[in-house]
Amino acid sequence: MARKIVAGNWKMNHNLKEGLEVVQALEAYLLKIAPKNVETVIAPPFIHIAQAAEISKNTHLSIAGQDCSAQESGAFTGEVSAAMLKSAGAELVIIGHSERRQYFKETHAQLSAKVEQAWANNLLPIFCVGESLEDRKAGHHFKTVEDQISGALGKYDAAQLENLVIAYEPVWAIGTGETASGAQAQEMHAHIRSFIAQQHNATLADEISVLYGGSVKPANAEELFGQPDVDGGLIGGASLQADTFIELIKIGEAVL
Ligand code: 13P
């Protein structure tokens, strides 16, 4: 069975004090309920990771990087390597978020190298895909997502891809308040699985986790998480406050 994950991506929000307060509140809640059905993840800014990982080491809360370098180490000013993330206590890393693709022009080849760096350092990559509004309007959304998967992951085999999570985040639904309907999410998630089955095999297609992201909030999470091919969420704005994220964890526990 695919692993079920409720993950928060804080993007460039929260200073250190604010962020650690949220992690502490999540930790207190997770210590009480010890979630059984879902893994919980927060991807804070890099500078929070070591302390966030220390606070959360006794619970199911795992810490993720929001990105990592495509390079192993060396003279790449401003970059953070996968090895550094691991040494700070991260267990996962988001790779290929649409904001990285759009604003930092990350290419398939760079994303592929980042995935390799994550694997080499025992980090689970959360690999993001998703179409723009223009793609969807033109009916190219399936093709765009297929190209993103095969462009960066095409050279890897099924055994490698068992250690990877996909997050489907339609760009038009990110931070816009507009969300995919349950039916739209289900349709794309099922398509991603059938594409993986065709490229690899049915076991990988069944077992790979496919998360939905894009304006997930308590009001729509039940519909989205309740879809058969949705294994959880990658949540931006609604993960910034502990109480809202806890609501989402509760919904995940109930319906995933
Ligand atoms: P929002 O939930 O704020 O739309 O962001 C989604 C996202 O990009 C998570 O990675």
Short mmCIF file of C-alpha atoms and ligand atoms in Angstrom, two decimals:
data_model
loop_
_atom_site.label_atom_id
_atom_site.label_comp_id
_atom_site.label_asym_id
_atom_site.label_seq_id
_atom_site.Cartn_x
_atom_site.Cartn_y
_atom_site.Cartn_z
CA MET A 1 0.00 0.00 0.00
CA ALA A 2 1.21 3.52 -0.76
CA ARG A 3 2.37 5.49 2.27
CA LYS A 4 -0.01 8.20 3.42
CA ILE A 5 1.55 11.59 4.05
CA VAL A 6 0.31 14.96 5.21
CA ALA A 7 3.16 17.38 4.50
CA GLY A 8 3.47 21.12 5.01
CA ASN A 9 5.63 23.31 2.79
CA TRP A 10 6.25 26.60 4.54
CA LYS A 11 8.02 28.18 1.55
CA MET A 12 9.73 31.47 2.60
CA ASN A 13 7.58 32.08 5.68
CA HIS A 14 8.17 32.24 9.45
CA ASN A 15 11.30 33.52 11.14
CA LEU A 16 13.13 31.02 13.35
CA LYS A 17 11.18 31.77 16.52
CA GLU A 18 7.80 31.64 14.80
CA GLY A 19 8.66 28.44 13.00
CA LEU A 20 9.93 26.62 16.07
CA GLU A 21 6.76 27.61 17.95
CA VAL A 22 4.68 25.89 15.28
CA VAL A 23 6.91 22.80 15.39
CA GLN A 24 6.57 22.71 19.19
CA ALA A 25 2.78 22.92 18.96
CA LEU A 26 2.70 20.12 16.36
CA GLU A 27 5.02 18.02 18.47
CA ALA A 28 2.79 18.43 21.55
CA TYR A 29 -0.24 17.33 19.53
CA LEU A 30 1.48 14.40 17.84
CA LEU A 31 2.85 13.11 21.14
CA LYS A 32 -0.75 12.90 22.36
CA ILE A 33 -2.32 11.20 19.37
CA ALA A 34 0.57 9.16 17.87
CA PRO A 35 -0.97 9.04 14.38
CA LYS A 36 -1.33 5.59 12.93
CA ASN A 37 -2.46 6.11 9.38
CA VAL A 38 -0.44 9.07 8.20
CA GLU A 39 3.11 10.30 8.25
CA THR A 40 3.40 13.98 9.07
CA VAL A 41 6.05 16.18 7.53
CA ILE A 42 7.02 19.84 7.70
CA ALA A 43 9.37 21.48 5.19
CA PRO A 44 10.55 24.66 6.90
CA PRO A 45 13.18 27.06 5.57
CA PHE A 46 16.72 25.63 5.72
CA ILE A 47 17.74 27.60 8.80
CA HIS A 48 14.98 25.98 10.90
CA ILE A 49 15.82 22.39 10.02
CA ALA A 50 18.38 21.42 12.68
CA GLN A 51 16.34 22.78 15.58
CA ALA A 52 13.02 21.58 14.13
CA ALA A 53 14.46 18.08 13.76
CA GLU A 54 15.75 18.16 17.34
CA ILE A 55 12.32 19.21 18.69
CA SER A 56 10.49 16.56 16.69
CA LYS A 57 12.84 13.63 17.09
CA ASN A 58 10.48 11.72 19.42
CA THR A 59 7.39 11.84 17.24
CA HIS A 60 6.10 10.99 13.83
CA LEU A 61 6.85 14.50 12.60
CA SER A 62 9.59 14.35 9.99
CA ILE A 63 11.45 17.33 8.63
CA ALA A 64 12.02 17.98 4.93
CA GLY A 65 14.14 20.42 2.96
CA GLN A 66 12.29 22.55 0.40
CA ASP A 67 15.05 21.96 -2.14
CA CYS A 68 18.63 20.72 -2.33
CA SER A 69 21.57 21.36 -4.59
CA ALA A 70 22.13 19.29 -7.71
CA GLN A 71 25.82 19.29 -6.74
CA GLU A 72 27.46 17.16 -4.12
CA SER A 73 29.63 19.92 -2.58
CA GLY A 74 32.02 22.69 -3.51
CA ALA A 75 32.09 26.30 -4.67
CA PHE A 76 28.36 26.91 -5.20
CA THR A 77 27.65 29.95 -3.04
CA GLY A 78 24.24 29.93 -1.44
CA GLU A 79 23.49 26.29 -2.17
CA VAL A 80 22.58 23.66 0.42
CA SER A 81 23.55 20.07 -0.30
CA ALA A 82 21.49 16.95 0.36
CA ALA A 83 24.25 15.75 2.69
CA MET A 84 23.92 18.94 4.73
CA LEU A 85 20.15 18.48 4.99
CA LYS A 86 20.63 14.93 6.15
CA SER A 87 23.25 15.95 8.71
CA ALA A 88 20.83 18.56 10.11
CA GLY A 89 18.14 15.92 10.65
CA ALA A 90 16.01 16.14 7.50
CA GLU A 91 14.55 12.90 6.19
CA LEU A 92 12.87 14.13 3.03
CA VAL A 93 13.38 16.84 0.44
CA ILE A 94 10.97 18.57 -1.93
CA ILE A 95 12.35 18.62 -5.47
CA GLY A 96 10.96 20.39 -8.54
CA HIS A 97 8.36 22.55 -6.85
CA SER A 98 6.64 24.67 -9.50
CA GLU A 99 8.04 27.82 -7.88
CA ARG A 100 11.56 26.45 -8.36
CA ARG A 101 10.74 25.50 -11.95
CA GLN A 102 9.15 28.88 -12.70
CA TYR A 103 11.31 31.42 -10.83
CA PHE A 104 14.64 29.60 -10.83
CA LYS A 105 14.26 27.92 -14.22
CA GLU A 106 15.16 24.48 -12.91
CA THR A 107 15.49 22.01 -15.75
CA HIS A 108 14.68 18.31 -15.99
CA ALA A 109 18.42 17.53 -15.92
CA GLN A 110 18.96 19.56 -12.74
CA LEU A 111 15.95 17.97 -11.07
CA SER A 112 17.21 14.55 -12.01
CA ALA A 113 20.58 15.35 -10.41
CA LYS A 114 18.83 16.63 -7.27
CA VAL A 115 16.85 13.39 -6.98
CA GLU A 116 20.12 11.49 -7.24
CA GLN A 117 21.68 13.64 -4.53
CA ALA A 118 18.67 12.96 -2.30
CA TRP A 119 18.95 9.21 -2.81
CA ALA A 120 22.71 9.24 -2.28
CA ASN A 121 22.11 10.85 1.10
CA ASN A 122 19.14 8.76 2.21
CA LEU A 123 16.58 11.50 1.81
CA LEU A 124 13.14 10.68 0.39
CA PRO A 125 12.46 13.00 -2.57
CA ILE A 126 8.98 14.53 -2.86
CA PHE A 127 9.03 15.17 -6.59
CA CYS A 128 6.53 17.84 -7.69
CA VAL A 129 4.69 17.93 -10.99
CA GLY A 130 1.77 19.98 -12.24
CA GLU A 131 0.45 21.88 -15.22
CA SER A 132 -0.13 25.59 -15.75
CA LEU A 133 -3.57 27.03 -16.44
CA GLU A 134 -2.63 27.42 -20.13
CA ASP A 135 -1.70 23.74 -20.32
CA ARG A 136 -5.01 22.75 -18.80
CA LYS A 137 -7.05 25.07 -21.00
CA ALA A 138 -5.30 23.67 -24.06
CA GLY A 139 -5.96 20.10 -22.87
CA HIS A 140 -2.22 19.42 -22.45
CA HIS A 141 -2.25 18.73 -18.72
CA PHE A 142 -1.68 14.99 -18.94
CA LYS A 143 1.14 15.43 -21.45
CA THR A 144 2.83 18.13 -19.31
CA VAL A 145 2.84 15.91 -16.24
CA GLU A 146 4.08 12.91 -18.24
CA ASP A 147 6.93 15.05 -19.62
CA GLN A 148 7.86 16.24 -16.13
CA ILE A 149 8.00 12.66 -14.88
CA SER A 150 9.87 11.19 -17.81
CA GLY A 151 12.10 14.29 -18.23
CA ALA A 152 13.61 14.05 -14.75
CA LEU A 153 12.92 10.46 -13.72
CA GLY A 154 12.95 8.59 -17.03
CA LYS A 155 16.37 7.06 -16.51
CA TYR A 156 15.56 5.52 -13.14
CA ASP A 157 14.21 2.03 -12.67
CA ALA A 158 11.29 0.83 -10.57
CA ALA A 159 13.51 -0.22 -7.66
CA GLN A 160 14.91 3.33 -7.41
CA LEU A 161 11.50 4.97 -7.79
CA GLU A 162 10.14 2.99 -4.84
CA ASN A 163 12.05 5.58 -2.82
CA LEU A 164 10.25 8.60 -4.18
CA VAL A 165 6.96 10.37 -3.57
CA ILE A 166 5.15 12.33 -6.27
CA ALA A 167 3.22 15.50 -5.45
CA TYR A 168 0.71 16.64 -8.07
CA GLU A 169 0.35 20.39 -7.69
CA PRO A 170 -1.56 22.11 -10.50
CA VAL A 171 0.11 25.53 -10.79
CA TRP A 172 -3.25 27.28 -11.16
CA ALA A 173 -4.29 25.98 -7.73
CA ILE A 174 -1.15 27.00 -5.79
CA GLY A 175 -1.70 29.93 -3.46
CA THR A 176 -4.69 31.06 -5.50
CA GLY A 177 -7.48 29.79 -3.26
CA GLU A 178 -8.67 27.87 -6.30
CA THR A 179 -8.38 24.14 -5.83
CA ALA A 180 -8.75 21.18 -8.11
CA SER A 181 -12.02 19.40 -7.51
CA GLY A 182 -11.83 15.92 -6.04
CA ALA A 183 -12.66 14.58 -9.50
CA GLN A 184 -9.87 16.60 -11.20
CA ALA A 185 -7.33 15.45 -8.61
CA GLN A 186 -8.45 11.84 -8.87
CA GLU A 187 -8.32 11.95 -12.67
CA MET A 188 -4.71 13.18 -12.70
CA HIS A 189 -3.56 10.89 -9.90
CA ALA A 190 -5.03 7.88 -11.70
CA HIS A 191 -3.34 9.07 -14.88
CA ILE A 192 0.03 9.34 -13.12
CA ARG A 193 -0.37 5.77 -11.85
CA SER A 194 -1.28 4.43 -15.28
CA PHE A 195 1.69 6.26 -16.81
CA ILE A 196 4.00 4.72 -14.20
CA ALA A 197 2.46 1.29 -14.79
CA GLN A 198 3.13 1.69 -18.51
CA GLN A 199 6.71 2.95 -18.01
CA HIS A 200 7.57 0.52 -15.21
CA ASN A 201 5.12 -1.91 -13.62
CA ALA A 202 1.77 -2.16 -11.86
CA THR A 203 3.31 -2.79 -8.43
CA LEU A 204 5.24 0.48 -8.47
CA ALA A 205 2.18 2.28 -9.82
CA ASP A 206 0.11 0.99 -6.89
CA GLU A 207 2.71 1.55 -4.23
CA ILE A 208 4.08 4.96 -5.11
CA SER A 209 2.58 7.74 -2.97
CA VAL A 210 0.93 10.50 -4.97
CA LEU A 211 0.11 13.59 -2.90
CA TYR A 212 -2.13 16.46 -3.97
CA GLY A 213 -1.12 20.09 -3.44
CA GLY A 214 -2.77 23.39 -4.26
CA SER A 215 -4.95 25.37 -1.81
CA VAL A 216 -5.66 22.37 0.41
CA LYS A 217 -7.45 23.54 3.55
CA PRO A 218 -9.68 21.98 6.20
CA ALA A 219 -12.80 22.84 4.15
CA ASN A 220 -11.74 20.83 1.08
CA ALA A 221 -9.31 18.25 2.48
CA GLU A 222 -11.89 15.55 3.07
CA GLU A 223 -13.02 15.64 -0.55
CA LEU A 224 -9.43 15.61 -1.85
CA PHE A 225 -7.94 13.09 0.59
CA GLY A 226 -10.99 10.87 0.13
CA GLN A 227 -10.17 10.16 -3.54
CA PRO A 228 -8.92 6.61 -4.07
CA ASP A 229 -5.66 7.63 -5.76
CA VAL A 230 -4.82 10.53 -3.43
CA ASP A 231 -2.34 9.45 -0.73
CA GLY A 232 -2.17 12.73 1.14
CA GLY A 233 -1.33 16.37 0.65
CA LEU A 234 1.48 18.86 0.21
CA ILE A 235 0.09 21.92 1.90
CA GLY A 236 1.38 25.48 1.69
CA GLY A 237 -0.58 28.30 3.37
CA ALA A 238 -2.69 26.04 5.58
CA SER A 239 0.42 24.43 7.10
CA LEU A 240 1.75 27.69 8.54
CA GLN A 241 -0.44 27.68 11.65
CA ALA A 242 -0.34 24.64 13.92
CA ASP A 243 -4.10 24.50 14.54
CA THR A 244 -4.98 24.46 10.83
CA PHE A 245 -2.32 21.89 10.03
CA ILE A 246 -3.54 19.74 12.93
CA GLU A 247 -7.04 19.89 11.41
CA LEU A 248 -5.56 18.57 8.18
CA ILE A 249 -3.70 15.79 9.99
CA LYS A 250 -6.98 14.79 11.68
CA ILE A 251 -8.77 14.67 8.33
CA GLY A 252 -5.87 12.64 6.90
CA GLU A 253 -6.09 10.20 9.80
CA ALA A 254 -9.82 9.81 9.19
CA VAL A 255 -9.99 9.45 5.41
CA LEU A 256 -6.62 8.46 3.95
P1 13P B 1 -0.90 26.37 -1.14
O1 13P B 1 -1.46 25.27 -0.25
O2 13P B 1 -0.59 27.63 -0.37
O3 13P B 1 -1.75 26.59 -2.34
O4 13P B 1 0.52 25.85 -1.66
C1 13P B 1 0.61 24.57 -2.20
C2 13P B 1 2.04 24.25 -2.43
O5 13P B 1 2.67 24.80 -3.31
C3 13P B 1 2.67 23.25 -1.55
O6 13P B 1 3.92 22.88 -2.02
#
